[in-house]
Amino acid sequence: MMSEAEVLKAIGERLKAIRIQKGYTSYEAFALDHDLGRMQYWRLEKGEANLTMKSLLKVLSIHNMTIQEFFSEGF
């Protein structure tokens, strides 16, 4: 079983991979384009933020992705 820190890191890596796949090379540009706090989003990608369901759902909505789709790969 993964620790909480490992889960947050894996989620962050997945968010980063999706952002890059969507053509955003910079987390800052992505955050600014979608009205997200730059530092908060950076911390999400680094696995350093206490991720809330609300935050995750907001980012997934931006990517037109369901929570099932998000967790279907790599978890």
PDB file of N, CA and C in Angstrom:
ATOM      1  N   MET A   1       0.838  -1.183   0.000  1.00  0.00           N
ATOM      2  CA  MET A   1       0.000   0.000   0.000  1.00  0.00           C
ATOM      3  C   MET A   1       0.886   1.251   0.000  1.00  0.00           C
ATOM      4  N   MET A   2       0.497   2.239  -0.784  1.00  0.00           N
ATOM      5  CA  MET A   2       1.270   3.478  -0.899  1.00  0.00           C
ATOM      6  C   MET A   2       1.005   4.383   0.302  1.00  0.00           C
ATOM      7  N   SER A   3       2.040   5.098   0.718  1.00  0.00           N
ATOM      8  CA  SER A   3       1.870   6.088   1.777  1.00  0.00           C
ATOM      9  C   SER A   3       1.148   7.312   1.207  1.00  0.00           C
ATOM     10  N   GLU A   4       0.666   8.160   2.091  1.00  0.00           N
ATOM     11  CA  GLU A   4      -0.001   9.389   1.664  1.00  0.00           C
ATOM     12  C   GLU A   4       0.915  10.237   0.790  1.00  0.00           C
ATOM     13  N   ALA A   5       2.167  10.363   1.188  1.00  0.00           N
ATOM     14  CA  ALA A   5       3.135  11.152   0.412  1.00  0.00           C
ATOM     15  C   ALA A   5       3.341  10.561  -0.984  1.00  0.00           C
ATOM     16  N   GLU A   6       3.394   9.240  -1.074  1.00  0.00           N
ATOM     17  CA  GLU A   6       3.569   8.581  -2.376  1.00  0.00           C
ATOM     18  C   GLU A   6       2.349   8.791  -3.270  1.00  0.00           C
ATOM     19  N   VAL A   7       1.171   8.755  -2.685  1.00  0.00           N
ATOM     20  CA  VAL A   7      -0.065   8.975  -3.458  1.00  0.00           C
ATOM     21  C   VAL A   7      -0.096  10.402  -3.981  1.00  0.00           C
ATOM     22  N   LEU A   8       0.201  11.379  -3.125  1.00  0.00           N
ATOM     23  CA  LEU A   8       0.198  12.777  -3.561  1.00  0.00           C
ATOM     24  C   LEU A   8       1.240  13.010  -4.660  1.00  0.00           C
ATOM     25  N   LYS A   9       2.405  12.389  -4.543  1.00  0.00           N
ATOM     26  CA  LYS A   9       3.441  12.520  -5.568  1.00  0.00           C
ATOM     27  C   LYS A   9       2.973  11.905  -6.889  1.00  0.00           C
ATOM     28  N   ALA A  10       2.338  10.745  -6.830  1.00  0.00           N
ATOM     29  CA  ALA A  10       1.839  10.088  -8.048  1.00  0.00           C
ATOM     30  C   ALA A  10       0.751  10.919  -8.710  1.00  0.00           C
ATOM     31  N   ILE A  11      -0.136  11.498  -7.914  1.00  0.00           N
ATOM     32  CA  ILE A  11      -1.179  12.362  -8.467  1.00  0.00           C
ATOM     33  C   ILE A  11      -0.541  13.575  -9.130  1.00  0.00           C
ATOM     34  N   GLY A  12       0.439  14.171  -8.475  1.00  0.00           N
ATOM     35  CA  GLY A  12       1.130  15.320  -9.043  1.00  0.00           C
ATOM     36  C   GLY A  12       1.819  14.999 -10.351  1.00  0.00           C
ATOM     37  N   GLU A  13       2.463  13.851 -10.410  1.00  0.00           N
ATOM     38  CA  GLU A  13       3.128  13.437 -11.648  1.00  0.00           C
ATOM     39  C   GLU A  13       2.117  13.229 -12.765  1.00  0.00           C
ATOM     40  N   ARG A  14       0.970  12.685 -12.421  1.00  0.00           N
ATOM     41  CA  ARG A  14      -0.090  12.474 -13.430  1.00  0.00           C
ATOM     42  C   ARG A  14      -0.625  13.816 -13.924  1.00  0.00           C
ATOM     43  N   LEU A  15      -0.844  14.769 -12.997  1.00  0.00           N
ATOM     44  CA  LEU A  15      -1.313  16.097 -13.397  1.00  0.00           C
ATOM     45  C   LEU A  15      -0.306  16.766 -14.329  1.00  0.00           C
ATOM     46  N   LYS A  16       0.961  16.643 -14.001  1.00  0.00           N
ATOM     47  CA  LYS A  16       2.007  17.243 -14.839  1.00  0.00           C
ATOM     48  C   LYS A  16       2.025  16.604 -16.223  1.00  0.00           C
ATOM     49  N   ALA A  17       1.935  15.292 -16.280  1.00  0.00           N
ATOM     50  CA  ALA A  17       1.947  14.592 -17.566  1.00  0.00           C
ATOM     51  C   ALA A  17       0.760  15.016 -18.434  1.00  0.00           C
ATOM     52  N   ILE A  18      -0.404  15.158 -17.831  1.00  0.00           N
ATOM     53  CA  ILE A  18      -1.595  15.577 -18.579  1.00  0.00           C
ATOM     54  C   ILE A  18      -1.417  17.005 -19.080  1.00  0.00           C
ATOM     55  N   ARG A  19      -0.898  17.889 -18.225  1.00  0.00           N
ATOM     56  CA  ARG A  19      -0.663  19.276 -18.636  1.00  0.00           C
ATOM     57  C   ARG A  19       0.270  19.330 -19.837  1.00  0.00           C
ATOM     58  N   ILE A  20       1.364  18.598 -19.776  1.00  0.00           N
ATOM     59  CA  ILE A  20       2.330  18.587 -20.874  1.00  0.00           C
ATOM     60  C   ILE A  20       1.710  17.989 -22.129  1.00  0.00           C
ATOM     61  N   GLN A  21       0.930  16.928 -21.959  1.00  0.00           N
ATOM     62  CA  GLN A  21       0.247  16.297 -23.092  1.00  0.00           C
ATOM     63  C   GLN A  21      -0.705  17.275 -23.779  1.00  0.00           C
ATOM     64  N   LYS A  22      -1.273  18.194 -23.010  1.00  0.00           N
ATOM     65  CA  LYS A  22      -2.197  19.196 -23.560  1.00  0.00           C
ATOM     66  C   LYS A  22      -1.465  20.384 -24.180  1.00  0.00           C
ATOM     67  N   GLY A  23      -0.119  20.339 -24.166  1.00  0.00           N
ATOM     68  CA  GLY A  23       0.649  21.363 -24.847  1.00  0.00           C
ATOM     69  C   GLY A  23       1.180  22.477 -23.955  1.00  0.00           C
ATOM     70  N   TYR A  24       0.996  22.359 -22.661  1.00  0.00           N
ATOM     71  CA  TYR A  24       1.510  23.372 -21.736  1.00  0.00           C
ATOM     72  C   TYR A  24       2.863  22.916 -21.209  1.00  0.00           C
ATOM     73  N   THR A  25       3.920  23.582 -21.642  1.00  0.00           N
ATOM     74  CA  THR A  25       5.253  23.231 -21.152  1.00  0.00           C
ATOM     75  C   THR A  25       5.530  23.868 -19.801  1.00  0.00           C
ATOM     76  N   SER A  26       4.771  24.885 -19.447  1.00  0.00           N
ATOM     77  CA  SER A  26       4.978  25.614 -18.202  1.00  0.00           C
ATOM     78  C   SER A  26       3.758  25.479 -17.294  1.00  0.00           C
ATOM     79  N   TYR A  27       3.996  25.113 -16.045  1.00  0.00           N
ATOM     80  CA  TYR A  27       2.893  25.049 -15.086  1.00  0.00           C
ATOM     81  C   TYR A  27       2.327  26.448 -14.861  1.00  0.00           C
ATOM     82  N   GLU A  28       3.184  27.472 -14.962  1.00  0.00           N
ATOM     83  CA  GLU A  28       2.739  28.849 -14.740  1.00  0.00           C
ATOM     84  C   GLU A  28       1.734  29.277 -15.804  1.00  0.00           C
ATOM     85  N   ALA A  29       2.030  28.987 -17.060  1.00  0.00           N
ATOM     86  CA  ALA A  29       1.121  29.349 -18.143  1.00  0.00           C
ATOM     87  C   ALA A  29      -0.213  28.630 -17.974  1.00  0.00           C
ATOM     88  N   PHE A  30      -0.160  27.352 -17.620  1.00  0.00           N
ATOM     89  CA  PHE A  30      -1.395  26.584 -17.405  1.00  0.00           C
ATOM     90  C   PHE A  30      -2.215  27.213 -16.282  1.00  0.00           C
ATOM     91  N   ALA A  31      -1.569  27.498 -15.161  1.00  0.00           N
ATOM     92  CA  ALA A  31      -2.276  28.073 -14.016  1.00  0.00           C
ATOM     93  C   ALA A  31      -2.888  29.424 -14.366  1.00  0.00           C
ATOM     94  N   LEU A  32      -2.124  30.278 -15.032  1.00  0.00           N
ATOM     95  CA  LEU A  32      -2.631  31.600 -15.400  1.00  0.00           C
ATOM     96  C   LEU A  32      -3.781  31.510 -16.392  1.00  0.00           C
ATOM     97  N   ASP A  33      -3.674  30.635 -17.383  1.00  0.00           N
ATOM     98  CA  ASP A  33      -4.726  30.480 -18.387  1.00  0.00           C
ATOM     99  C   ASP A  33      -6.034  29.972 -17.798  1.00  0.00           C
ATOM    100  N   HIS A  34      -5.954  29.291 -16.664  1.00  0.00           N
ATOM    101  CA  HIS A  34      -7.148  28.665 -16.091  1.00  0.00           C
ATOM    102  C   HIS A  34      -7.502  29.202 -14.709  1.00  0.00           C
ATOM    103  N   ASP A  35      -6.986  30.384 -14.402  1.00  0.00           N
ATOM    104  CA  ASP A  35      -7.321  31.077 -13.155  1.00  0.00           C
ATOM    105  C   ASP A  35      -7.063  30.225 -11.913  1.00  0.00           C
ATOM    106  N   LEU A  36      -5.904  29.578 -11.909  1.00  0.00           N
ATOM    107  CA  LEU A  36      -5.470  28.792 -10.759  1.00  0.00           C
ATOM    108  C   LEU A  36      -4.289  29.520 -10.123  1.00  0.00           C
ATOM    109  N   GLY A  37      -4.142  29.403  -8.835  1.00  0.00           N
ATOM    110  CA  GLY A  37      -2.984  29.984  -8.181  1.00  0.00           C
ATOM    111  C   GLY A  37      -1.719  29.281  -8.654  1.00  0.00           C
ATOM    112  N   ARG A  38      -0.740  30.036  -9.116  1.00  0.00           N
ATOM    113  CA  ARG A  38       0.480  29.432  -9.667  1.00  0.00           C
ATOM    114  C   ARG A  38       1.210  28.569  -8.644  1.00  0.00           C
ATOM    115  N   MET A  39       1.415  29.113  -7.460  1.00  0.00           N
ATOM    116  CA  MET A  39       2.152  28.360  -6.446  1.00  0.00           C
ATOM    117  C   MET A  39       1.352  27.150  -5.969  1.00  0.00           C
ATOM    118  N   GLN A  40       0.053  27.328  -5.818  1.00  0.00           N
ATOM    119  CA  GLN A  40      -0.781  26.205  -5.390  1.00  0.00           C
ATOM    120  C   GLN A  40      -0.738  25.094  -6.444  1.00  0.00           C
ATOM    121  N   TYR A  41      -0.842  25.466  -7.718  1.00  0.00           N
ATOM    122  CA  TYR A  41      -0.814  24.440  -8.762  1.00  0.00           C
ATOM    123  C   TYR A  41       0.561  23.766  -8.815  1.00  0.00           C
ATOM    124  N   TRP A  42       1.625  24.549  -8.665  1.00  0.00           N
ATOM    125  CA  TRP A  42       2.980  23.993  -8.648  1.00  0.00           C
ATOM    126  C   TRP A  42       3.100  22.973  -7.518  1.00  0.00           C
ATOM    127  N   ARG A  43       2.569  23.318  -6.354  1.00  0.00           N
ATOM    128  CA  ARG A  43       2.619  22.411  -5.210  1.00  0.00           C
ATOM    129  C   ARG A  43       1.801  21.141  -5.476  1.00  0.00           C
ATOM    130  N   LEU A  44       0.687  21.259  -6.208  1.00  0.00           N
ATOM    131  CA  LEU A  44      -0.093  20.068  -6.567  1.00  0.00           C
ATOM    132  C   LEU A  44       0.734  19.133  -7.440  1.00  0.00           C
ATOM    133  N   GLU A  45       1.389  19.701  -8.442  1.00  0.00           N
ATOM    134  CA  GLU A  45       2.202  18.883  -9.342  1.00  0.00           C
ATOM    135  C   GLU A  45       3.403  18.265  -8.636  1.00  0.00           C
ATOM    136  N   LYS A  46       3.925  18.927  -7.649  1.00  0.00           N
ATOM    137  CA  LYS A  46       5.072  18.411  -6.905  1.00  0.00           C
ATOM    138  C   LYS A  46       4.655  17.414  -5.831  1.00  0.00           C
ATOM    139  N   GLY A  47       3.349  17.294  -5.582  1.00  0.00           N
ATOM    140  CA  GLY A  47       2.874  16.398  -4.536  1.00  0.00           C
ATOM    141  C   GLY A  47       3.094  16.955  -3.152  1.00  0.00           C
ATOM    142  N   GLU A  48       3.231  18.269  -3.068  1.00  0.00           N
ATOM    143  CA  GLU A  48       3.511  18.914  -1.793  1.00  0.00           C
ATOM    144  C   GLU A  48       2.296  19.596  -1.180  1.00  0.00           C
ATOM    145  N   ALA A  49       1.189  19.612  -1.885  1.00  0.00           N
ATOM    146  CA  ALA A  49      -0.020  20.259  -1.370  1.00  0.00           C
ATOM    147  C   ALA A  49      -0.975  19.213  -0.825  1.00  0.00           C
ATOM    148  N   ASN A  50      -1.723  19.605   0.166  1.00  0.00           N
ATOM    149  CA  ASN A  50      -2.775  18.743   0.675  1.00  0.00           C
ATOM    150  C   ASN A  50      -3.943  18.860  -0.300  1.00  0.00           C
ATOM    151  N   LEU A  51      -3.963  17.984  -1.251  1.00  0.00           N
ATOM    152  CA  LEU A  51      -4.927  18.024  -2.343  1.00  0.00           C
ATOM    153  C   LEU A  51      -6.346  17.801  -1.838  1.00  0.00           C
ATOM    154  N   THR A  52      -7.224  18.719  -2.204  1.00  0.00           N
ATOM    155  CA  THR A  52      -8.633  18.529  -1.875  1.00  0.00           C
ATOM    156  C   THR A  52      -9.349  17.976  -3.095  1.00  0.00           C
ATOM    157  N   MET A  53     -10.458  17.342  -2.843  1.00  0.00           N
ATOM    158  CA  MET A  53     -11.258  16.811  -3.941  1.00  0.00           C
ATOM    159  C   MET A  53     -11.720  17.953  -4.841  1.00  0.00           C
ATOM    160  N   LYS A  54     -12.062  19.077  -4.229  1.00  0.00           N
ATOM    161  CA  LYS A  54     -12.507  20.248  -4.995  1.00  0.00           C
ATOM    162  C   LYS A  54     -11.420  20.708  -5.965  1.00  0.00           C
ATOM    163  N   SER A  55     -10.177  20.778  -5.493  1.00  0.00           N
ATOM    164  CA  SER A  55      -9.065  21.196  -6.350  1.00  0.00           C
ATOM    165  C   SER A  55      -8.843  20.209  -7.489  1.00  0.00           C
ATOM    166  N   LEU A  56      -8.864  18.924  -7.158  1.00  0.00           N
ATOM    167  CA  LEU A  56      -8.663  17.906  -8.183  1.00  0.00           C
ATOM    168  C   LEU A  56      -9.765  17.963  -9.227  1.00  0.00           C
ATOM    169  N   LEU A  57     -11.012  18.069  -8.785  1.00  0.00           N
ATOM    170  CA  LEU A  57     -12.131  18.118  -9.725  1.00  0.00           C
ATOM    171  C   LEU A  57     -12.069  19.354 -10.616  1.00  0.00           C
ATOM    172  N   LYS A  58     -11.599  20.470 -10.078  1.00  0.00           N
ATOM    173  CA  LYS A  58     -11.461  21.688 -10.877  1.00  0.00           C
ATOM    174  C   LYS A  58     -10.445  21.482 -11.997  1.00  0.00           C
ATOM    175  N   VAL A  59      -9.294  20.908 -11.658  1.00  0.00           N
ATOM    176  CA  VAL A  59      -8.258  20.677 -12.670  1.00  0.00           C
ATOM    177  C   VAL A  59      -8.737  19.649 -13.694  1.00  0.00           C
ATOM    178  N   LEU A  60      -9.401  18.601 -13.237  1.00  0.00           N
ATOM    179  CA  LEU A  60      -9.907  17.588 -14.169  1.00  0.00           C
ATOM    180  C   LEU A  60     -10.968  18.174 -15.092  1.00  0.00           C
ATOM    181  N   SER A  61     -11.790  19.083 -14.576  1.00  0.00           N
ATOM    182  CA  SER A  61     -12.792  19.752 -15.406  1.00  0.00           C
ATOM    183  C   SER A  61     -12.120  20.555 -16.519  1.00  0.00           C
ATOM    184  N   ILE A  62     -11.032  21.223 -16.193  1.00  0.00           N
ATOM    185  CA  ILE A  62     -10.274  21.978 -17.198  1.00  0.00           C
ATOM    186  C   ILE A  62      -9.814  21.046 -18.317  1.00  0.00           C
ATOM    187  N   HIS A  63      -9.438  19.837 -17.952  1.00  0.00           N
ATOM    188  CA  HIS A  63      -8.953  18.862 -18.934  1.00  0.00           C
ATOM    189  C   HIS A  63     -10.083  18.022 -19.540  1.00  0.00           C
ATOM    190  N   ASN A  64     -11.340  18.334 -19.180  1.00  0.00           N
ATOM    191  CA  ASN A  64     -12.488  17.547 -19.653  1.00  0.00           C
ATOM    192  C   ASN A  64     -12.280  16.062 -19.371  1.00  0.00           C
ATOM    193  N   MET A  65     -11.904  15.780 -18.147  1.00  0.00           N
ATOM    194  CA  MET A  65     -11.559  14.423 -17.754  1.00  0.00           C
ATOM    195  C   MET A  65     -12.354  14.042 -16.506  1.00  0.00           C
ATOM    196  N   THR A  66     -12.832  12.817 -16.473  1.00  0.00           N
ATOM    197  CA  THR A  66     -13.527  12.338 -15.285  1.00  0.00           C
ATOM    198  C   THR A  66     -12.513  11.827 -14.271  1.00  0.00           C
ATOM    199  N   ILE A  67     -12.957  11.713 -13.059  1.00  0.00           N
ATOM    200  CA  ILE A  67     -12.084  11.181 -12.021  1.00  0.00           C
ATOM    201  C   ILE A  67     -11.724   9.723 -12.317  1.00  0.00           C
ATOM    202  N   GLN A  68     -12.651   9.005 -12.925  1.00  0.00           N
ATOM    203  CA  GLN A  68     -12.386   7.609 -13.309  1.00  0.00           C
ATOM    204  C   GLN A  68     -11.289   7.546 -14.360  1.00  0.00           C
ATOM    205  N   GLU A  69     -11.351   8.432 -15.347  1.00  0.00           N
ATOM    206  CA  GLU A  69     -10.309   8.460 -16.374  1.00  0.00           C
ATOM    207  C   GLU A  69      -8.945   8.814 -15.763  1.00  0.00           C
ATOM    208  N   PHE A  70      -8.952   9.767 -14.854  1.00  0.00           N
ATOM    209  CA  PHE A  70      -7.706  10.194 -14.233  1.00  0.00           C
ATOM    210  C   PHE A  70      -7.024   9.053 -13.490  1.00  0.00           C
ATOM    211  N   PHE A  71      -7.796   8.307 -12.723  1.00  0.00           N
ATOM    212  CA  PHE A  71      -7.215   7.252 -11.911  1.00  0.00           C
ATOM    213  C   PHE A  71      -7.097   5.914 -12.642  1.00  0.00           C
ATOM    214  N   SER A  72      -7.592   5.845 -13.877  1.00  0.00           N
ATOM    215  CA  SER A  72      -7.521   4.568 -14.606  1.00  0.00           C
ATOM    216  C   SER A  72      -6.114   4.250 -15.090  1.00  0.00           C
ATOM    217  N   GLU A  73      -5.276   5.262 -15.219  1.00  0.00           N
ATOM    218  CA  GLU A  73      -3.915   5.032 -15.723  1.00  0.00           C
ATOM    219  C   GLU A  73      -2.904   5.255 -14.616  1.00  0.00           C
ATOM    220  N   GLY A  74      -2.132   4.250 -14.331  1.00  0.00           N
ATOM    221  CA  GLY A  74      -1.017   4.383 -13.435  1.00  0.00           C
ATOM    222  C   GLY A  74      -1.312   4.289 -11.956  1.00  0.00           C
ATOM    223  N   PHE A  75      -2.522   3.947 -11.595  1.00  0.00           N
ATOM    224  CA  PHE A  75      -2.838   3.817 -10.166  1.00  0.00           C
ATOM    225  C   PHE A  75      -3.336   2.430  -9.863  1.00  0.00           C
TER     226      PHE A  75
END
